[in-house]
JSON list of C-alpha atoms and ligand atoms in Angstrom, two decimals:
[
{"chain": "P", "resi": 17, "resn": "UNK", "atom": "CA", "xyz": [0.00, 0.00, 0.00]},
{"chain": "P", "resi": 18, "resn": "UNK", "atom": "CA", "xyz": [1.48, 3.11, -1.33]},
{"chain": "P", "resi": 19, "resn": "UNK", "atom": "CA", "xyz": [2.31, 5.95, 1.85]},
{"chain": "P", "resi": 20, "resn": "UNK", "atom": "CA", "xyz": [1.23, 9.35, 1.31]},
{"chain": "P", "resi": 21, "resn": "UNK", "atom": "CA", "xyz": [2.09, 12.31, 3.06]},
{"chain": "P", "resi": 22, "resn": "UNK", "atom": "CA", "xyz": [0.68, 16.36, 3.09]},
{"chain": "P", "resi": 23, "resn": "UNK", "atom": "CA", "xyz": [3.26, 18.24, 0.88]},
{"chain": "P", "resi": 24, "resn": "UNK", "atom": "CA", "xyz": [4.20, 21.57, 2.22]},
{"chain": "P", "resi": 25, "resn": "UNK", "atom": "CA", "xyz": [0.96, 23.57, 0.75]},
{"chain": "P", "resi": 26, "resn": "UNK", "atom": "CA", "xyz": [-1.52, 21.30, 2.53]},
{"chain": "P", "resi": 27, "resn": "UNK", "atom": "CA", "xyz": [0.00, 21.70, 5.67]},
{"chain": "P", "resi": 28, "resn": "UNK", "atom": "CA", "xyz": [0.15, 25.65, 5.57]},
{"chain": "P", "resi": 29, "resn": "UNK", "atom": "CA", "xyz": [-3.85, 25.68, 4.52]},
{"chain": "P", "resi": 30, "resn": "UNK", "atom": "CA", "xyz": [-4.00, 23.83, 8.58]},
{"chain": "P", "resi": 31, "resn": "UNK", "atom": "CA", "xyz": [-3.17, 27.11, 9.50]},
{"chain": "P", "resi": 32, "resn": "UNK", "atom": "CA", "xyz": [-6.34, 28.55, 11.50]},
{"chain": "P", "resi": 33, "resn": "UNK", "atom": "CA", "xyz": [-8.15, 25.43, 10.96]},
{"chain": "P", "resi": 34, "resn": "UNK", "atom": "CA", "xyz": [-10.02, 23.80, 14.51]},
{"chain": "P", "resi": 35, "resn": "UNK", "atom": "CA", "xyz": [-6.71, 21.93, 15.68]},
{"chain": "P", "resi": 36, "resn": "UNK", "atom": "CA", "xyz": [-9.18, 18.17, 15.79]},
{"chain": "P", "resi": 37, "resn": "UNK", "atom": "CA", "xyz": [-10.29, 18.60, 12.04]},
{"chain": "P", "resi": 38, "resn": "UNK", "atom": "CA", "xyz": [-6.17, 19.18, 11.21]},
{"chain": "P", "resi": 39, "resn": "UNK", "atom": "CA", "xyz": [-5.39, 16.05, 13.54]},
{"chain": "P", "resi": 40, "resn": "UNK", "atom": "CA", "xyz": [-8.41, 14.12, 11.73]},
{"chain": "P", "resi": 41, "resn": "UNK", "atom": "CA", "xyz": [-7.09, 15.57, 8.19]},
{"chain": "P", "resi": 42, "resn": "UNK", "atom": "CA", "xyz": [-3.23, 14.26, 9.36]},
{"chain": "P", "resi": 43, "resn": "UNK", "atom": "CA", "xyz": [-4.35, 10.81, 10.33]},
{"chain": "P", "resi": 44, "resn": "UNK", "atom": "CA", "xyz": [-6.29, 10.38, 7.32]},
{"chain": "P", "resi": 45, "resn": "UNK", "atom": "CA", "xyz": [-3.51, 11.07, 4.95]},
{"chain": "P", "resi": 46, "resn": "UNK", "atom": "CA", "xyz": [-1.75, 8.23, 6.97]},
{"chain": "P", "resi": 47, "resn": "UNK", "atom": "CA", "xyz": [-4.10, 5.08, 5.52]},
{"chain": "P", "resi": 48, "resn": "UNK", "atom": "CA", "xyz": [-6.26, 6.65, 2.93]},
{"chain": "P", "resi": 49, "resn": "UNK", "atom": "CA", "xyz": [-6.46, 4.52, -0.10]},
{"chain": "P", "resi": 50, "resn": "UNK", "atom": "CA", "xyz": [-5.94, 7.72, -2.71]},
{"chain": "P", "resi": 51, "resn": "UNK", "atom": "CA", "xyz": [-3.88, 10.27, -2.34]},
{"chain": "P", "resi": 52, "resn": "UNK", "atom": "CA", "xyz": [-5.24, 14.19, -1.56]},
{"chain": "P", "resi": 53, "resn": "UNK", "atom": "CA", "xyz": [-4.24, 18.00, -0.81]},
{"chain": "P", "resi": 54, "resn": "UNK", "atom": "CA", "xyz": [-6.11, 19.99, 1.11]},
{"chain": "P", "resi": 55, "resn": "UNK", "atom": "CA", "xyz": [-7.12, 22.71, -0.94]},
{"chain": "P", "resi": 56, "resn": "UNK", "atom": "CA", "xyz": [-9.69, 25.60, 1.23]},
{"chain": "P", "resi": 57, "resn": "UNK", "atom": "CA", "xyz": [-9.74, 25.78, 5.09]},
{"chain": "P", "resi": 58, "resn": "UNK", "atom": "CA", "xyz": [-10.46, 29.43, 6.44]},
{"chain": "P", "resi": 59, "resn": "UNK", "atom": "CA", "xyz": [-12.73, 31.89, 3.97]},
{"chain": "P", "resi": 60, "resn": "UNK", "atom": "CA", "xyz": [-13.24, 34.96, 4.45]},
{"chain": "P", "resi": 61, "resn": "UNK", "atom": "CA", "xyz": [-16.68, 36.85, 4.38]},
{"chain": "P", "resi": 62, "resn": "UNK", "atom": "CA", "xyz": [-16.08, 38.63, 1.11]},
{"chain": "P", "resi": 63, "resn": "UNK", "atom": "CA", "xyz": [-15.33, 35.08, -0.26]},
{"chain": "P", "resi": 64, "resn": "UNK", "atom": "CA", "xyz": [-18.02, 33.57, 1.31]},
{"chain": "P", "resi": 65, "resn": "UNK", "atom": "CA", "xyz": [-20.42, 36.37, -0.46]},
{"chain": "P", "resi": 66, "resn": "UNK", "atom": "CA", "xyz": [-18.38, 36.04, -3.88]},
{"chain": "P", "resi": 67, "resn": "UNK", "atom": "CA", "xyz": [-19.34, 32.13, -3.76]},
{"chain": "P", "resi": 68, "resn": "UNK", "atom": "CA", "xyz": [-22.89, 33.00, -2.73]},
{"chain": "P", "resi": 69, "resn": "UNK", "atom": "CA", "xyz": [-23.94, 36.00, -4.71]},
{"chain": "P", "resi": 70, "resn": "UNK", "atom": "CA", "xyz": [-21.65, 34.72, -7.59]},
{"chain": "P", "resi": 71, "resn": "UNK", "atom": "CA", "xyz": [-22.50, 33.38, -11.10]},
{"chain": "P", "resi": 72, "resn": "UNK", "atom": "CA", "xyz": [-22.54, 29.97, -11.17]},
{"chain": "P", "resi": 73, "resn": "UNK", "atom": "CA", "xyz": [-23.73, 30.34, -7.62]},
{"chain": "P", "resi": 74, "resn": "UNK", "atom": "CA", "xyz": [-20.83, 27.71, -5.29]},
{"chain": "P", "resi": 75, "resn": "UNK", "atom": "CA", "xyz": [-22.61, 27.73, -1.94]},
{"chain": "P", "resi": 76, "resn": "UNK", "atom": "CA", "xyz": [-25.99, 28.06, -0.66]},
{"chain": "P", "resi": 77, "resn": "UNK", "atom": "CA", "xyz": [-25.09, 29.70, 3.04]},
{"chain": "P", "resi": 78, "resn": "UNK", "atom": "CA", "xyz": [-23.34, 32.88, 3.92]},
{"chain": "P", "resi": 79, "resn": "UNK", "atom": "CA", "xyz": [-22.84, 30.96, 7.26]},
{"chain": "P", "resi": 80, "resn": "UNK", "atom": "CA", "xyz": [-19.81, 28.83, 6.10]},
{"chain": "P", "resi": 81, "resn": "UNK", "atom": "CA", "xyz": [-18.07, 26.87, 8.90]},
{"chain": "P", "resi": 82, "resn": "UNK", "atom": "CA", "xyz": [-15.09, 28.13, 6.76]},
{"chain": "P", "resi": 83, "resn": "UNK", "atom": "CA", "xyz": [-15.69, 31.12, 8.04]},
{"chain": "P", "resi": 84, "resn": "UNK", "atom": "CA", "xyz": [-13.54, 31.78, 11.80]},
{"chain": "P", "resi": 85, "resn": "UNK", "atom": "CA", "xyz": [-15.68, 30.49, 14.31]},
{"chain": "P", "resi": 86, "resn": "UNK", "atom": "CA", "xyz": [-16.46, 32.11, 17.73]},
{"chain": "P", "resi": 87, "resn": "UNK", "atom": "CA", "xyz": [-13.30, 29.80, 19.11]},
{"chain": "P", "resi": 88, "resn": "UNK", "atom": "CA", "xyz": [-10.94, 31.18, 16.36]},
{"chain": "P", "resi": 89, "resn": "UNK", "atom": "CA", "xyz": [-10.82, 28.55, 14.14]},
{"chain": "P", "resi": 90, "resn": "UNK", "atom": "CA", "xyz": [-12.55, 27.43, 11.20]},
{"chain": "P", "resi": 91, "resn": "UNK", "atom": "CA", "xyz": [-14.41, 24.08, 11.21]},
{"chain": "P", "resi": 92, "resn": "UNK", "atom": "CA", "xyz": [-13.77, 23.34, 7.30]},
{"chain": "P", "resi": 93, "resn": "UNK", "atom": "CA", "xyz": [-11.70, 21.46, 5.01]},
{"chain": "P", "resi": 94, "resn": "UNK", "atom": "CA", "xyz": [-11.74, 21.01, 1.49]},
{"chain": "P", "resi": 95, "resn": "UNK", "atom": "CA", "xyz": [-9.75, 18.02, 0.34]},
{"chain": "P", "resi": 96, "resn": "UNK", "atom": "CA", "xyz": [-9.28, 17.34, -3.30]},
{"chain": "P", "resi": 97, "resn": "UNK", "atom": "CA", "xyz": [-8.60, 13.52, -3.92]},
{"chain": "P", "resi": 98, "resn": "UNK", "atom": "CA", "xyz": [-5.91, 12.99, -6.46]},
{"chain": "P", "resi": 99, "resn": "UNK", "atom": "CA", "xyz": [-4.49, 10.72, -8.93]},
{"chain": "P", "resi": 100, "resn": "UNK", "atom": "CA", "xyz": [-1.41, 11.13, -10.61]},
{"chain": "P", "resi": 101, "resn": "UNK", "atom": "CA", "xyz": [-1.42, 14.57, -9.78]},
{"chain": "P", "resi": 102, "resn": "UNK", "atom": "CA", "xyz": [-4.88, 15.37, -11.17]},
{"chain": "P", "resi": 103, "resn": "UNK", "atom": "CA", "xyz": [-7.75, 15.80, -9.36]},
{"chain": "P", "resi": 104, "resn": "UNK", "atom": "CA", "xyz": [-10.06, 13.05, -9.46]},
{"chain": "P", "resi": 105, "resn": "UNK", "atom": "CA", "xyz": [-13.65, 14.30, -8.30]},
{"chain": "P", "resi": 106, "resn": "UNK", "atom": "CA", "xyz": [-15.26, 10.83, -8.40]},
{"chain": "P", "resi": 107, "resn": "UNK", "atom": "CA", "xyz": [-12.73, 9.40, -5.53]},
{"chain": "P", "resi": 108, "resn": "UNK", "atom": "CA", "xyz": [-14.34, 12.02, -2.56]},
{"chain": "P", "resi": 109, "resn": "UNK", "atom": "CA", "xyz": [-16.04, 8.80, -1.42]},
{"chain": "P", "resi": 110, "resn": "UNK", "atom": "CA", "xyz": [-12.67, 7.24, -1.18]},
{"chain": "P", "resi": 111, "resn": "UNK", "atom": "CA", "xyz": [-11.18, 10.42, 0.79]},
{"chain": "P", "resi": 112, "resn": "UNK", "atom": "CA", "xyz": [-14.14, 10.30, 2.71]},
{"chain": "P", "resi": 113, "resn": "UNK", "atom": "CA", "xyz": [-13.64, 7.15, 4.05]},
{"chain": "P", "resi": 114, "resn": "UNK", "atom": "CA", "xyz": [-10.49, 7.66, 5.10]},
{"chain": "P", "resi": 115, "resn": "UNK", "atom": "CA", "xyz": [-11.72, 10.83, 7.26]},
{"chain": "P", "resi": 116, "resn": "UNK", "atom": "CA", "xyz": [-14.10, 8.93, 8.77]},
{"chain": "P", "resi": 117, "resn": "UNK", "atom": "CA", "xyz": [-11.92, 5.89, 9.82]},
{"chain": "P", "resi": 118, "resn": "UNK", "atom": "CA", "xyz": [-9.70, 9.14, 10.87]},
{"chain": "P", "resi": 119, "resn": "UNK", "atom": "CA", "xyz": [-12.55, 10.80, 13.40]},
{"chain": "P", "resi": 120, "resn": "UNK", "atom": "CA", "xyz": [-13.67, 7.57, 14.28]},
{"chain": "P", "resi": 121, "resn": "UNK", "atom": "CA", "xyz": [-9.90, 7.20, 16.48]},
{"chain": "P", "resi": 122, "resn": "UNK", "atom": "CA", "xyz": [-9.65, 10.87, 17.27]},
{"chain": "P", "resi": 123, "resn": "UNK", "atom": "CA", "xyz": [-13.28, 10.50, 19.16]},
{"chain": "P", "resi": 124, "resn": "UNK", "atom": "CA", "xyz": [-14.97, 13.31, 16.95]},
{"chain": "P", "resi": 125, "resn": "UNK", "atom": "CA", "xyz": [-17.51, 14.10, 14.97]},
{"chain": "P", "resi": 126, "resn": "UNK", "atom": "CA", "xyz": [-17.65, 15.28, 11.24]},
{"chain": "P", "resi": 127, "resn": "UNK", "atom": "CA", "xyz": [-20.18, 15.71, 8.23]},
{"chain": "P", "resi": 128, "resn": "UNK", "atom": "CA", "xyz": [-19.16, 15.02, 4.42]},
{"chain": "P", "resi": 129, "resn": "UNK", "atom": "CA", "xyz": [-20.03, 17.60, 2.38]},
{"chain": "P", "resi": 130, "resn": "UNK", "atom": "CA", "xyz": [-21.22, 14.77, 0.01]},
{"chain": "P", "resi": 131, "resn": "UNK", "atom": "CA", "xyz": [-24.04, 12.98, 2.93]},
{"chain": "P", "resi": 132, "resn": "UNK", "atom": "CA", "xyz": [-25.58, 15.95, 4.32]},
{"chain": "P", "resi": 133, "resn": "UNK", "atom": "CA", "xyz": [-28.04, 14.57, 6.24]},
{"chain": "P", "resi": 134, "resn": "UNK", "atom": "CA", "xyz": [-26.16, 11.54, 6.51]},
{"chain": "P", "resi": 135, "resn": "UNK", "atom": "CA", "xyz": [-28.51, 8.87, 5.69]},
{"chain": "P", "resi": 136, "resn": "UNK", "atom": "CA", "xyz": [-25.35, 7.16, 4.02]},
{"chain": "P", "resi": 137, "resn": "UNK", "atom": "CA", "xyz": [-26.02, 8.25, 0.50]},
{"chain": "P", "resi": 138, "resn": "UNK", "atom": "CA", "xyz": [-24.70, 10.40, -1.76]},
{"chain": "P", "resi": 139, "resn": "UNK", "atom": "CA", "xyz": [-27.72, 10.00, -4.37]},
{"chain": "P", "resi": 140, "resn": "UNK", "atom": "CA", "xyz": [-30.31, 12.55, -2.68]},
{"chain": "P", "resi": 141, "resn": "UNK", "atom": "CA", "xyz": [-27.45, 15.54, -2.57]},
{"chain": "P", "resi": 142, "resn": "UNK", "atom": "CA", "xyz": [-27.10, 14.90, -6.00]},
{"chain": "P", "resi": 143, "resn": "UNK", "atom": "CA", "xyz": [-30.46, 14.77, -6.99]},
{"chain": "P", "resi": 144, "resn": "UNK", "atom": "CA", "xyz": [-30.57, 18.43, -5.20]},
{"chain": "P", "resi": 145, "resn": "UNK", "atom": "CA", "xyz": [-27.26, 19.69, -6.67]},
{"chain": "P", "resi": 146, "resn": "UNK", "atom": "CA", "xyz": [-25.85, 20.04, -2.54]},
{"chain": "P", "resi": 147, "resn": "UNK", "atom": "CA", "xyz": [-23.29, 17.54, -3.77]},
{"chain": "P", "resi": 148, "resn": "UNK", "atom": "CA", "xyz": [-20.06, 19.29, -2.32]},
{"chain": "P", "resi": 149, "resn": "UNK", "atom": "CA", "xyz": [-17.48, 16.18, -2.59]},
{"chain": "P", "resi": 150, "resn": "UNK", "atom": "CA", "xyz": [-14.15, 17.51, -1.33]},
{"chain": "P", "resi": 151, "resn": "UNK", "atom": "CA", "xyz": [-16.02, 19.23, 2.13]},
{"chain": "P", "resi": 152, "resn": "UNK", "atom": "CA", "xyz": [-16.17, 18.13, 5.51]},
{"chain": "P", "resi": 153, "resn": "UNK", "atom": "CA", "xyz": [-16.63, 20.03, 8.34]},
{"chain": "P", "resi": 154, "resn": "UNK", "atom": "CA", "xyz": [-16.60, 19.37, 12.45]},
{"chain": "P", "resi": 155, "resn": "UNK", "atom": "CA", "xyz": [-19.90, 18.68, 13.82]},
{"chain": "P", "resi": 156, "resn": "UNK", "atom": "CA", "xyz": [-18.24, 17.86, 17.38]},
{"chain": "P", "resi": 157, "resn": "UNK", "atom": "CA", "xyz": [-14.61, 17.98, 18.72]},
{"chain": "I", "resi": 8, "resn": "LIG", "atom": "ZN1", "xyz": [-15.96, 23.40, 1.87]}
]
């Protein structure tokens, strides 16, 4: 099984983010089955409205958990899985998996920006277009 590690970039982008989602994001990178860089942690407002108010429209709340929180950290990470370098946006589940098997150990709680509601399905946030693969975010640390 191949090792992968969080280059340089990935780990800068921990900067600011709630220190249990970085520990869950470090132990995933440790035994997940594809390889990925963390690509968004801490937005600002102004971002947050660019994405909203912004044509295609990427987010449907101005109240991001990539925003800071009221403890000083955001509570977001995107992660973009990766093969051979390129981003492969039909391996999330795969990334997923390994973030969960991550939180699991670390005692915490998280949502995939890919199961909402977490019924353990991808299908219905399709079907609405909430599909947001790469996002997870800490429910509970
Ligand atoms: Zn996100």
């Amino acid at each position: 099984m191949t090792q992968y590690y969080l280059g340089s970039r990935s780990l800068g982008r921990l900067h600011k983010l709630h220190p249990s989602m970085a520990a869950c994001v470090a132990l995933a990178i440790t035994f997940t089955e594809i390889d990925f860089s963390v690509s968004e942690t801490v937005r600002s407002k102004e971002r947050q409205h660019e994405l909203f108010y912004g044509t295609p429209k990427k987010t449907w709340t101005l109240d991001s958990k990539h925003l800071i929180q009221d403890d000083g950290f955001s509570h977001a990470v995107d992660l973009i899985p990766l093969l051979g370098g390129q981003a492969a946006w039909d391996k999330c589940q795969v990334v997923s998996d390994a973030m969960f098997k991550a939180a699991g150990i670390l005692g915490i709680k998280i949502r995939w920006g890919g199961d909402w509601n977490q019924n353990g399905s991808s299908k219905d946030e399709h079907q609405r277009g909430s599909y947001d693969g790469p996002h997870f975010e800490l429910l509970q640390a």
